[in-house]
Short mmCIF file of C-alpha atoms and ligand atoms in Angstrom, two decimals:
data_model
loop_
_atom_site.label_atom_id
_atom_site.label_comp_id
_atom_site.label_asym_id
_atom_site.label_seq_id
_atom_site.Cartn_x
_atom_site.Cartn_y
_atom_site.Cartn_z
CA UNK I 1 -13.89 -60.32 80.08
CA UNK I 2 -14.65 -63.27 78.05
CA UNK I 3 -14.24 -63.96 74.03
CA UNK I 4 -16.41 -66.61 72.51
CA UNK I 5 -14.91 -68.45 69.39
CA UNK I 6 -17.28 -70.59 67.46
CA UNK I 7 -15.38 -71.78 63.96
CA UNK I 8 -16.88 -74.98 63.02
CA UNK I 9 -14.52 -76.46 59.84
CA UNK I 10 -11.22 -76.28 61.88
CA UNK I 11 -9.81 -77.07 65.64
CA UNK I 12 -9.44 -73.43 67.37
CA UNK I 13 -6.55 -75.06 69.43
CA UNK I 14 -3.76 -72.49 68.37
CA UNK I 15 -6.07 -69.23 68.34
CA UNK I 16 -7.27 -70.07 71.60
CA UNK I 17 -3.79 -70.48 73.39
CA UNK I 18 -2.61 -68.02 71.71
CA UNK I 19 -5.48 -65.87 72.39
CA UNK I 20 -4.97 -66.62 76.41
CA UNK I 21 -0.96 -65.43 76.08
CA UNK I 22 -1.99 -62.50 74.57
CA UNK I 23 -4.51 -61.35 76.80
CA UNK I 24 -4.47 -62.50 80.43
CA UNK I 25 -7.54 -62.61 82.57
CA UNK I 26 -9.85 -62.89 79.24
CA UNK I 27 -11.58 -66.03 79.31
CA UNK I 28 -10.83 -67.79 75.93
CA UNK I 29 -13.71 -71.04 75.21
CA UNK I 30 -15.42 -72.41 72.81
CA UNK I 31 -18.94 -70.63 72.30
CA UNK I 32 -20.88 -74.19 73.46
CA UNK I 33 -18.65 -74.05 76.61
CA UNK I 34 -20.60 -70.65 78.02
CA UNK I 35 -23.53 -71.21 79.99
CA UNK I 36 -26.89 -70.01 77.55
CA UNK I 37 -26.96 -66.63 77.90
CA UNK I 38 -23.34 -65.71 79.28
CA UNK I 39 -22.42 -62.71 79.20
CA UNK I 40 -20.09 -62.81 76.04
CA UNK I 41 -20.23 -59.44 74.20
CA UNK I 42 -16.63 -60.80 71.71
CA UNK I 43 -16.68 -63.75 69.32
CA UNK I 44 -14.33 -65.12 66.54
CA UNK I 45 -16.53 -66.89 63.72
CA UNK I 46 -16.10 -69.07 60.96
CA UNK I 47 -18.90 -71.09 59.65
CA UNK I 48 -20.36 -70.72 63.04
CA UNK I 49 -23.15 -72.76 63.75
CA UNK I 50 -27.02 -71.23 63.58
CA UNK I 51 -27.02 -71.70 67.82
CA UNK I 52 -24.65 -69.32 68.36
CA UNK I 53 -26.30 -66.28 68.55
CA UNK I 54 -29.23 -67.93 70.51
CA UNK I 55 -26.62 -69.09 73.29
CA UNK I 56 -24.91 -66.14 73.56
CA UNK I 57 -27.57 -63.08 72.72
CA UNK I 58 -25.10 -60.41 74.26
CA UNK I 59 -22.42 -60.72 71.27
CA UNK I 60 -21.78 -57.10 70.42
CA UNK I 61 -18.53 -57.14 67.86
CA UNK I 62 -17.69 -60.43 66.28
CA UNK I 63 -14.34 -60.60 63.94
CA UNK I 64 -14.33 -62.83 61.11
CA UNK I 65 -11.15 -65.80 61.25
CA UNK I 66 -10.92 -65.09 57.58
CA UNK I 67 -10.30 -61.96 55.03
CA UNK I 68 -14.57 -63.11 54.21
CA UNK I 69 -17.01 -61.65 55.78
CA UNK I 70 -19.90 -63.43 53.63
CA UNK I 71 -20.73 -65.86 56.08
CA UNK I 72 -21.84 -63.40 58.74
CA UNK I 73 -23.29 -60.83 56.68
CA UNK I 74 -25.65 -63.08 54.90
CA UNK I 75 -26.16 -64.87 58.61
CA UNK I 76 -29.73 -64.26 58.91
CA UNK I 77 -29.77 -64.61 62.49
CA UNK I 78 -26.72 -62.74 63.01
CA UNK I 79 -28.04 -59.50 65.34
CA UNK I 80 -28.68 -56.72 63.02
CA UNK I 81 -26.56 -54.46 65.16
CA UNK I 82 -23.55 -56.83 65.25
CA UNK I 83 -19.92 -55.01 64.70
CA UNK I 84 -18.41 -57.02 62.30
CA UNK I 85 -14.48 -56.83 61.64
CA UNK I 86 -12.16 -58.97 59.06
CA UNK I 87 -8.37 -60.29 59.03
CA UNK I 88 -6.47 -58.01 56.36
CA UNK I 89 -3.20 -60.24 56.58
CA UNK I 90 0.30 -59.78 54.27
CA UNK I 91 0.80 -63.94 55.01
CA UNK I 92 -2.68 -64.32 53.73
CA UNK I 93 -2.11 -61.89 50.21
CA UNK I 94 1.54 -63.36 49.65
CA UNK I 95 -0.26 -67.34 50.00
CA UNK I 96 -2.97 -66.11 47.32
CA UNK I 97 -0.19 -64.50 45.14
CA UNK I 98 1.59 -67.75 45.04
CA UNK I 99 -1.47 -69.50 44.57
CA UNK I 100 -2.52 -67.14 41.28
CA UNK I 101 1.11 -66.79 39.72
CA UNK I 102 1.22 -71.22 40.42
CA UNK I 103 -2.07 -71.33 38.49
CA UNK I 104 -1.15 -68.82 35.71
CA UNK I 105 2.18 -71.06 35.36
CA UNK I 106 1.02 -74.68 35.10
CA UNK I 107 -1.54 -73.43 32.91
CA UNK I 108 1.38 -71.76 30.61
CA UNK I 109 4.02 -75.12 31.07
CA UNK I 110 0.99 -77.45 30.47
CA UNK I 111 1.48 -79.14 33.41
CA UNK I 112 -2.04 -81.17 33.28
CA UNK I 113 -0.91 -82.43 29.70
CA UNK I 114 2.11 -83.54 31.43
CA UNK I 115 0.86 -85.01 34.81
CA UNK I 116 -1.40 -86.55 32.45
CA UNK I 117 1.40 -87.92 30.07
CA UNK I 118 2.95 -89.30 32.91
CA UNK I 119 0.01 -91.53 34.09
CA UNK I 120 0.64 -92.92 30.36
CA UNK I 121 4.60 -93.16 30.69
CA UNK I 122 4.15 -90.92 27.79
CA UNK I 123 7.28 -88.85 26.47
CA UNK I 124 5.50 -85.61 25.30
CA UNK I 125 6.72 -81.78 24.02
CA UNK I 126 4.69 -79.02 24.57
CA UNK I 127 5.54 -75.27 23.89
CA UNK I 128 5.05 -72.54 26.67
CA UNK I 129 2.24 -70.15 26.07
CA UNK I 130 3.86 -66.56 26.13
CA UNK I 131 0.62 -64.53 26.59
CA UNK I 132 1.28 -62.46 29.88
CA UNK I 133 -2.07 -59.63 29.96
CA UNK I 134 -3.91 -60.69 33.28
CA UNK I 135 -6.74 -58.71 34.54
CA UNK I 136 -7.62 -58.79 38.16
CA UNK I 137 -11.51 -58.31 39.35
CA UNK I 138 -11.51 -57.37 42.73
CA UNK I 139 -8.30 -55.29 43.76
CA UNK I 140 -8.74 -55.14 47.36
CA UNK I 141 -6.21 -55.53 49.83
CA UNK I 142 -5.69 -59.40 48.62
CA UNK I 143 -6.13 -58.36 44.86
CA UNK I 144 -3.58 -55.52 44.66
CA UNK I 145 -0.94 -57.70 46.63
CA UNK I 146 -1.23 -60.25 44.19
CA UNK I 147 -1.32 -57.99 41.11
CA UNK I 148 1.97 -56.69 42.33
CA UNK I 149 3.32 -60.13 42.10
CA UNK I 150 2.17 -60.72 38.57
CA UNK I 151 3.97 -57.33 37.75
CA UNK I 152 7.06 -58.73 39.30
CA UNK I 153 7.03 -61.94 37.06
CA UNK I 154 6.62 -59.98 34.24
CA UNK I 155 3.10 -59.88 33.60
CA UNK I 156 1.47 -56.86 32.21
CA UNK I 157 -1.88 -56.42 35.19
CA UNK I 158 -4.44 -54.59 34.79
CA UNK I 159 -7.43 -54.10 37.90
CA UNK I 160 -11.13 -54.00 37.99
CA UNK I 161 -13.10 -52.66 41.26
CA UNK I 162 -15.57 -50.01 42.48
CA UNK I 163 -12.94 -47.89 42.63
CA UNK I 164 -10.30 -46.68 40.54
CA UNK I 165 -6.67 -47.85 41.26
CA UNK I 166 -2.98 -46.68 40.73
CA UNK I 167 0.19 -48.09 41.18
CA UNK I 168 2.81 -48.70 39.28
CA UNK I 169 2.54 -52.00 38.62
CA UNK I 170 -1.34 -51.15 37.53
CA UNK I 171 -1.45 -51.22 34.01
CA UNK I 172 -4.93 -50.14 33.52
CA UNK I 173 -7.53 -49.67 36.21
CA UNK I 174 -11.29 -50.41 35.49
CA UNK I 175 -14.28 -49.50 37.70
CA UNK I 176 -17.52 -49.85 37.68
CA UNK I 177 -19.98 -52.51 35.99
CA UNK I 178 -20.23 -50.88 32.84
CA UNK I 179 -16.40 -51.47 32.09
CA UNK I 180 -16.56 -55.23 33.15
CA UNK I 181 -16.28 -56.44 29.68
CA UNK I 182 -14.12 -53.94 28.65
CA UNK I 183 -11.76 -55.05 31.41
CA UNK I 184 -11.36 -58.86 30.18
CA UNK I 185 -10.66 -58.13 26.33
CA UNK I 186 -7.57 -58.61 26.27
CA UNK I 187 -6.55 -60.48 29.08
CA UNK I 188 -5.63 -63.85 28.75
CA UNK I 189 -5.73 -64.54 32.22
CA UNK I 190 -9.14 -63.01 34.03
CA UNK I 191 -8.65 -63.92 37.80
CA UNK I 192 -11.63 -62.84 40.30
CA UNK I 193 -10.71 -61.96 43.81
CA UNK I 194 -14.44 -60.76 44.78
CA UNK I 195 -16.03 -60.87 47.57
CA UNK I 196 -19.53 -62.31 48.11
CA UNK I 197 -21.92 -59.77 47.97
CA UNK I 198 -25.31 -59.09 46.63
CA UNK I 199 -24.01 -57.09 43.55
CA UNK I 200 -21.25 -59.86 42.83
CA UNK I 201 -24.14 -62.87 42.23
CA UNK I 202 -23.40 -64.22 39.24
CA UNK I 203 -21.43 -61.19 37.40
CA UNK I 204 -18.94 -63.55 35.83
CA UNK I 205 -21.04 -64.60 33.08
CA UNK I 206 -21.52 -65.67 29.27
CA UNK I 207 -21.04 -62.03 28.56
CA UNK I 208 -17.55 -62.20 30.79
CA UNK I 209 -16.32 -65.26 29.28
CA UNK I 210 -17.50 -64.38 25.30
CA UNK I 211 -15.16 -60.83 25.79
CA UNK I 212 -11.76 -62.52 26.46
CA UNK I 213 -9.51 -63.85 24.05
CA UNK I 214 -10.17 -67.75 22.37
CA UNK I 215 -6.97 -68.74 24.65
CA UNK I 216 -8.11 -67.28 27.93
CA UNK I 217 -7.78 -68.91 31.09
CA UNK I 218 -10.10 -68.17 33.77
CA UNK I 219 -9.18 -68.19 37.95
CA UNK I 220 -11.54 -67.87 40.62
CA UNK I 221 -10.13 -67.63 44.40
CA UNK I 222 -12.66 -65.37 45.61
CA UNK I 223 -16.58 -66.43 46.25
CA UNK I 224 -18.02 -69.20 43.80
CA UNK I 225 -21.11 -66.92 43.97
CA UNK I 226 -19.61 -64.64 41.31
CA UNK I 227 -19.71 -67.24 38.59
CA UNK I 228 -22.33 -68.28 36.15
CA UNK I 229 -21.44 -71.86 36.50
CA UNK I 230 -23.50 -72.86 33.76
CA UNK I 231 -22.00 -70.03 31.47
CA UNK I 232 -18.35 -70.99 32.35
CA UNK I 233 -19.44 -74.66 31.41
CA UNK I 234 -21.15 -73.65 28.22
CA UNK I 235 -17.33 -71.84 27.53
CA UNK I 236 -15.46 -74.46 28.54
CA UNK I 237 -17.33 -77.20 26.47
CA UNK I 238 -17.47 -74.81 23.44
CA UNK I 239 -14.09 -73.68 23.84
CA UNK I 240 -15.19 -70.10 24.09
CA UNK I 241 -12.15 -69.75 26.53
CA UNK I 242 -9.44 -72.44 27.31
CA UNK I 243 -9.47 -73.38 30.94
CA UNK I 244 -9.95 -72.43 34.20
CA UNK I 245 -8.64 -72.74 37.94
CA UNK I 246 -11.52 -73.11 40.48
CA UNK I 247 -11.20 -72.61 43.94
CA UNK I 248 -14.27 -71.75 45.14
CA UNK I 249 -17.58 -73.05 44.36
CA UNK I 250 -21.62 -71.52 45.16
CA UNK I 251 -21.62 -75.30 47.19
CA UNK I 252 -18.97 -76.20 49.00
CA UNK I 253 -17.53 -79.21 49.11
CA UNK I 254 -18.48 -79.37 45.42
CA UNK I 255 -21.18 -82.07 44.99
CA UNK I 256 -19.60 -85.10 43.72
CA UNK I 257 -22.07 -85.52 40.72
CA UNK I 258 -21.21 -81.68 39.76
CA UNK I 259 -20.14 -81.49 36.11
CA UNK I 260 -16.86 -79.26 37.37
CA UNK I 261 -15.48 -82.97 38.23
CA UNK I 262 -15.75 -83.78 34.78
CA UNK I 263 -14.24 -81.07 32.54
CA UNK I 264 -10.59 -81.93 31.43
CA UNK I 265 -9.89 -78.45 30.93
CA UNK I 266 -10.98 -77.19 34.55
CA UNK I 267 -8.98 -77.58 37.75
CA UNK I 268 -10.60 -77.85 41.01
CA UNK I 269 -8.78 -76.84 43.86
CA UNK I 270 -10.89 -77.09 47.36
CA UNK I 271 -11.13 -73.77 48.99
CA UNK I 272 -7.54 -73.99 49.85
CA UNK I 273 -6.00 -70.82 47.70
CA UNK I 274 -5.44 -68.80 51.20
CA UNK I 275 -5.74 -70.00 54.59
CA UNK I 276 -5.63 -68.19 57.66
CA UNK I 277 -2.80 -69.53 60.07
CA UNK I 278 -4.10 -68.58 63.52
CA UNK I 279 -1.04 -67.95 64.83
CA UNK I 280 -0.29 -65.20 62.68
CA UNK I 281 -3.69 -63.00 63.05
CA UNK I 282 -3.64 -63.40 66.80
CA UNK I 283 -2.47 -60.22 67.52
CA UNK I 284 -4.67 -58.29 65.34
CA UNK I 285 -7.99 -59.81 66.81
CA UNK I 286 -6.33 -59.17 70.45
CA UNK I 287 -6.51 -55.58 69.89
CA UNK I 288 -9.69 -55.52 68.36
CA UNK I 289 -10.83 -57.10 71.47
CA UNK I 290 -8.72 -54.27 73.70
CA UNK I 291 -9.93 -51.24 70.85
CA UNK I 292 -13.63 -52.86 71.79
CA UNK I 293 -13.48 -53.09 75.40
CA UNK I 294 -11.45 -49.44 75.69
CA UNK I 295 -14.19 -48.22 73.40
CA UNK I 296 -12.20 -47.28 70.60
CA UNK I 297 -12.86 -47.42 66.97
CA UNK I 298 -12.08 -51.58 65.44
CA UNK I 299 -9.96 -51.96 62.69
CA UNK I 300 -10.53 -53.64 59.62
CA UNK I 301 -14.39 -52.93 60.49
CA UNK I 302 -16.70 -54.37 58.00
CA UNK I 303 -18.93 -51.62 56.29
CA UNK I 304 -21.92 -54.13 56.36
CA UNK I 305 -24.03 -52.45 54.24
CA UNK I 306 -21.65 -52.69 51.38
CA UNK I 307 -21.07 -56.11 52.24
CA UNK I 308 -17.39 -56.78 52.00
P1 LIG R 401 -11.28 -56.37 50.00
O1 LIG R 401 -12.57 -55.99 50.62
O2 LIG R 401 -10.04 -55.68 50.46
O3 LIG R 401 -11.36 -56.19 48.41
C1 LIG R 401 -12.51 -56.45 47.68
C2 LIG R 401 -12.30 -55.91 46.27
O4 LIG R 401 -13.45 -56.23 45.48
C3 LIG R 401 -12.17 -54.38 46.24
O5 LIG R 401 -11.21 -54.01 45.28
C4 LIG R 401 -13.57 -53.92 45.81
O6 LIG R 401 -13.56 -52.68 45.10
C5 LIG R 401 -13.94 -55.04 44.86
N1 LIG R 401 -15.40 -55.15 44.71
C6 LIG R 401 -16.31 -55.51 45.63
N2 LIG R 401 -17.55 -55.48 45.10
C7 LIG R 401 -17.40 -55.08 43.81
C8 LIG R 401 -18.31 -54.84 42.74
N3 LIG R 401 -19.63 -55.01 42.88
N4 LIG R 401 -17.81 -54.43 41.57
C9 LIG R 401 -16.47 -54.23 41.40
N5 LIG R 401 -15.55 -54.45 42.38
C10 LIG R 401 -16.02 -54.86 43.56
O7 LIG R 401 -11.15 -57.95 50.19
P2 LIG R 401 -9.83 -58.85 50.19
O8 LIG R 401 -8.99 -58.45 49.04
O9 LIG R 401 -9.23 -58.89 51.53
O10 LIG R 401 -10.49 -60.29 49.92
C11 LIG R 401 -11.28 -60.52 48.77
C12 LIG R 401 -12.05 -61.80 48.87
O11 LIG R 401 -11.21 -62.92 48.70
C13 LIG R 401 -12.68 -62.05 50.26
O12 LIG R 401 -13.92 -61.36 50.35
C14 LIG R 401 -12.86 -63.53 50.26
O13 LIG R 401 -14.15 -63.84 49.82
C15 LIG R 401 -11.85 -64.04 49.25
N6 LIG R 401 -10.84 -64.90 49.87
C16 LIG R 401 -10.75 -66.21 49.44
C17 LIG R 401 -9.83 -67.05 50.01
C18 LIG R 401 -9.68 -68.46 49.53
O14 LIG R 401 -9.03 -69.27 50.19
N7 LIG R 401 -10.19 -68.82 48.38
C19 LIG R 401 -8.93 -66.61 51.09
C20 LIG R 401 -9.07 -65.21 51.42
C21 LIG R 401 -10.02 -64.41 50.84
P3 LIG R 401 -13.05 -51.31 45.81
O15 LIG R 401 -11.56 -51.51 46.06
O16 LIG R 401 -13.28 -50.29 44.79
O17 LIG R 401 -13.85 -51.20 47.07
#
């Protein structure tokens, strides 16, 4: 009766007490605080270290601390028969919703001309861009939450995924590769929500950023592994599109000699568009933990061999 937590960017504090109150008798620790080969079969993992799985061999189901799963798919040493299960959290889609309509907004109010005015003590006008047609790569349970909150500012949102969406705040739903460019044509805001997988390497590229409009603005809050970074560069300095909001990067932290410092038209937020308050996702790794030891189907199970 013991859960193993091994997330290596953050302190674990909360999640752990909170952990304890929700489940009595379970012993709650820090992976490194098991003896070597304990017998933990339950872990919570975020950028866990390469030692964990050598320390504690017997980890059966491990859930993810964040809506990503990337960093235990691609885990090389991960066991191959690991159960692998995500948070799928309303906090966590209204926080990236907020996030995306922010960015969309102090791109249209020219907020970096003014922030940048003001450094100057400069007195400046600038008119609001109207343009309102966002398209949404990656309509998943974050994607769809926040393409419902465009609709609800008034933004016309249209959705591109595997799979074909509807709603009525869906303006047009495209699936499949093949309709990638056709998606971004006329959006003026693309915004990529994708997970990393081996299919999304790299799919945002010159072909992606050549489709939308002169005046497009380009958001990324889901993997930096999507992007063509040199292709979104290439845009940027050619003014193929007009800006962009990163948030995510292939390296994280961003290198501090990376060009994405440099480019006045690019914003660089660090990995900080959603964050997962431990408080609020205790309950649903709790039952996973109860659905795991009672033998019962997880939720929010990762189909691994899709990868997200
Ligand atoms: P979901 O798994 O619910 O959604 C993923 C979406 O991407 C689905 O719509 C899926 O299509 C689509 N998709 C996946 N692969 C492809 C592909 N090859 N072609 C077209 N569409 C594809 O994930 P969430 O919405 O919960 O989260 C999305 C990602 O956001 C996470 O994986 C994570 O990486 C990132 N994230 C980033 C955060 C940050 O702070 N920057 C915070 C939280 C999450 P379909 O619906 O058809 O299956």
């Amino acid at each position: 009766m013991s859960i193993a937590i091994a997330i290596s960017n953050r302190s674990a504090k909360t999640l752990i007490n909170a952990l304890k109150k929700h489940l009595p008798g379970v012993e709650v620790k820090n992976w490194h605080e098991y003896q070597a080969h304990s017998d933990v079969e339950f872990g919570v993992c975020w950028q866990q270290p390469a030692q964990l799985w050598s320390h504690l061999p017997k980890l059966k189901v491990v859930s993810s601390l964040g809506a990503g799963v990337d960093g235990l798919i691609y885990d090389d040493k991960r066991p191959q028969t690991l159960n692998i299960s995500r948070i799928v959290d309303p906090s966590l889609s209204e926080q990236m919703a907020d996030f995306v309509l922010m960015s969309i907004l102090n791109h249209q109010r020219n907020m970096a001309a003014y922030w940048q005015a003001q450094q100057a003590r400069d007195w400046i006008f600038k008119r609001r861009k109207q343009d309102n047609k966002v398209t949404i790569l990656g309509a998943g349970e974050i994607g769809l939450v926040v393409a419902r909150k465009l609709h609800l500012n008034g933004y016309q949102v249209s959705t591109w995924s595997q799979t074909l969406k509807s709603a009525n705040y869906i303006a047009q739903s495209f699936v499949g590769e093949n309709q990638l460019v056709d998606s971004v044509k006329r959006a003026h805001f693309v915004v990529s929500i994708l997970p990393a997988t081996s299919q999304t390497n790299d799919l945002i590229d010159e072909r992606v950023f050549c489709a939308m409009p002169k005046d497009g603005y380009f958001i990324n809050v889901g993997r930096g592994n999507a992007v063509d970074e040199q292709a979104l560069i290439k845009a940027l300095e050619g003014n193929v599109i007009a800006g962009a909001a990163l948030d995510v990067f292939k390296q994280e932290p961003l290198p501090s000699h990376h060009p994405f410092w440099d480019l006045p038209q690019l914003t660089v937020t660090p990995h900080v568009s959603a964050i997962t308050d431990q408080q609020q996702v205790v309950e649903q790794i709790a039952e996973n933990y109860q659905r795991f030891v009672q033998n019962k189907a997880l939720i929010n199970q990762v189909d691994v061999n899709k990868g997200y």
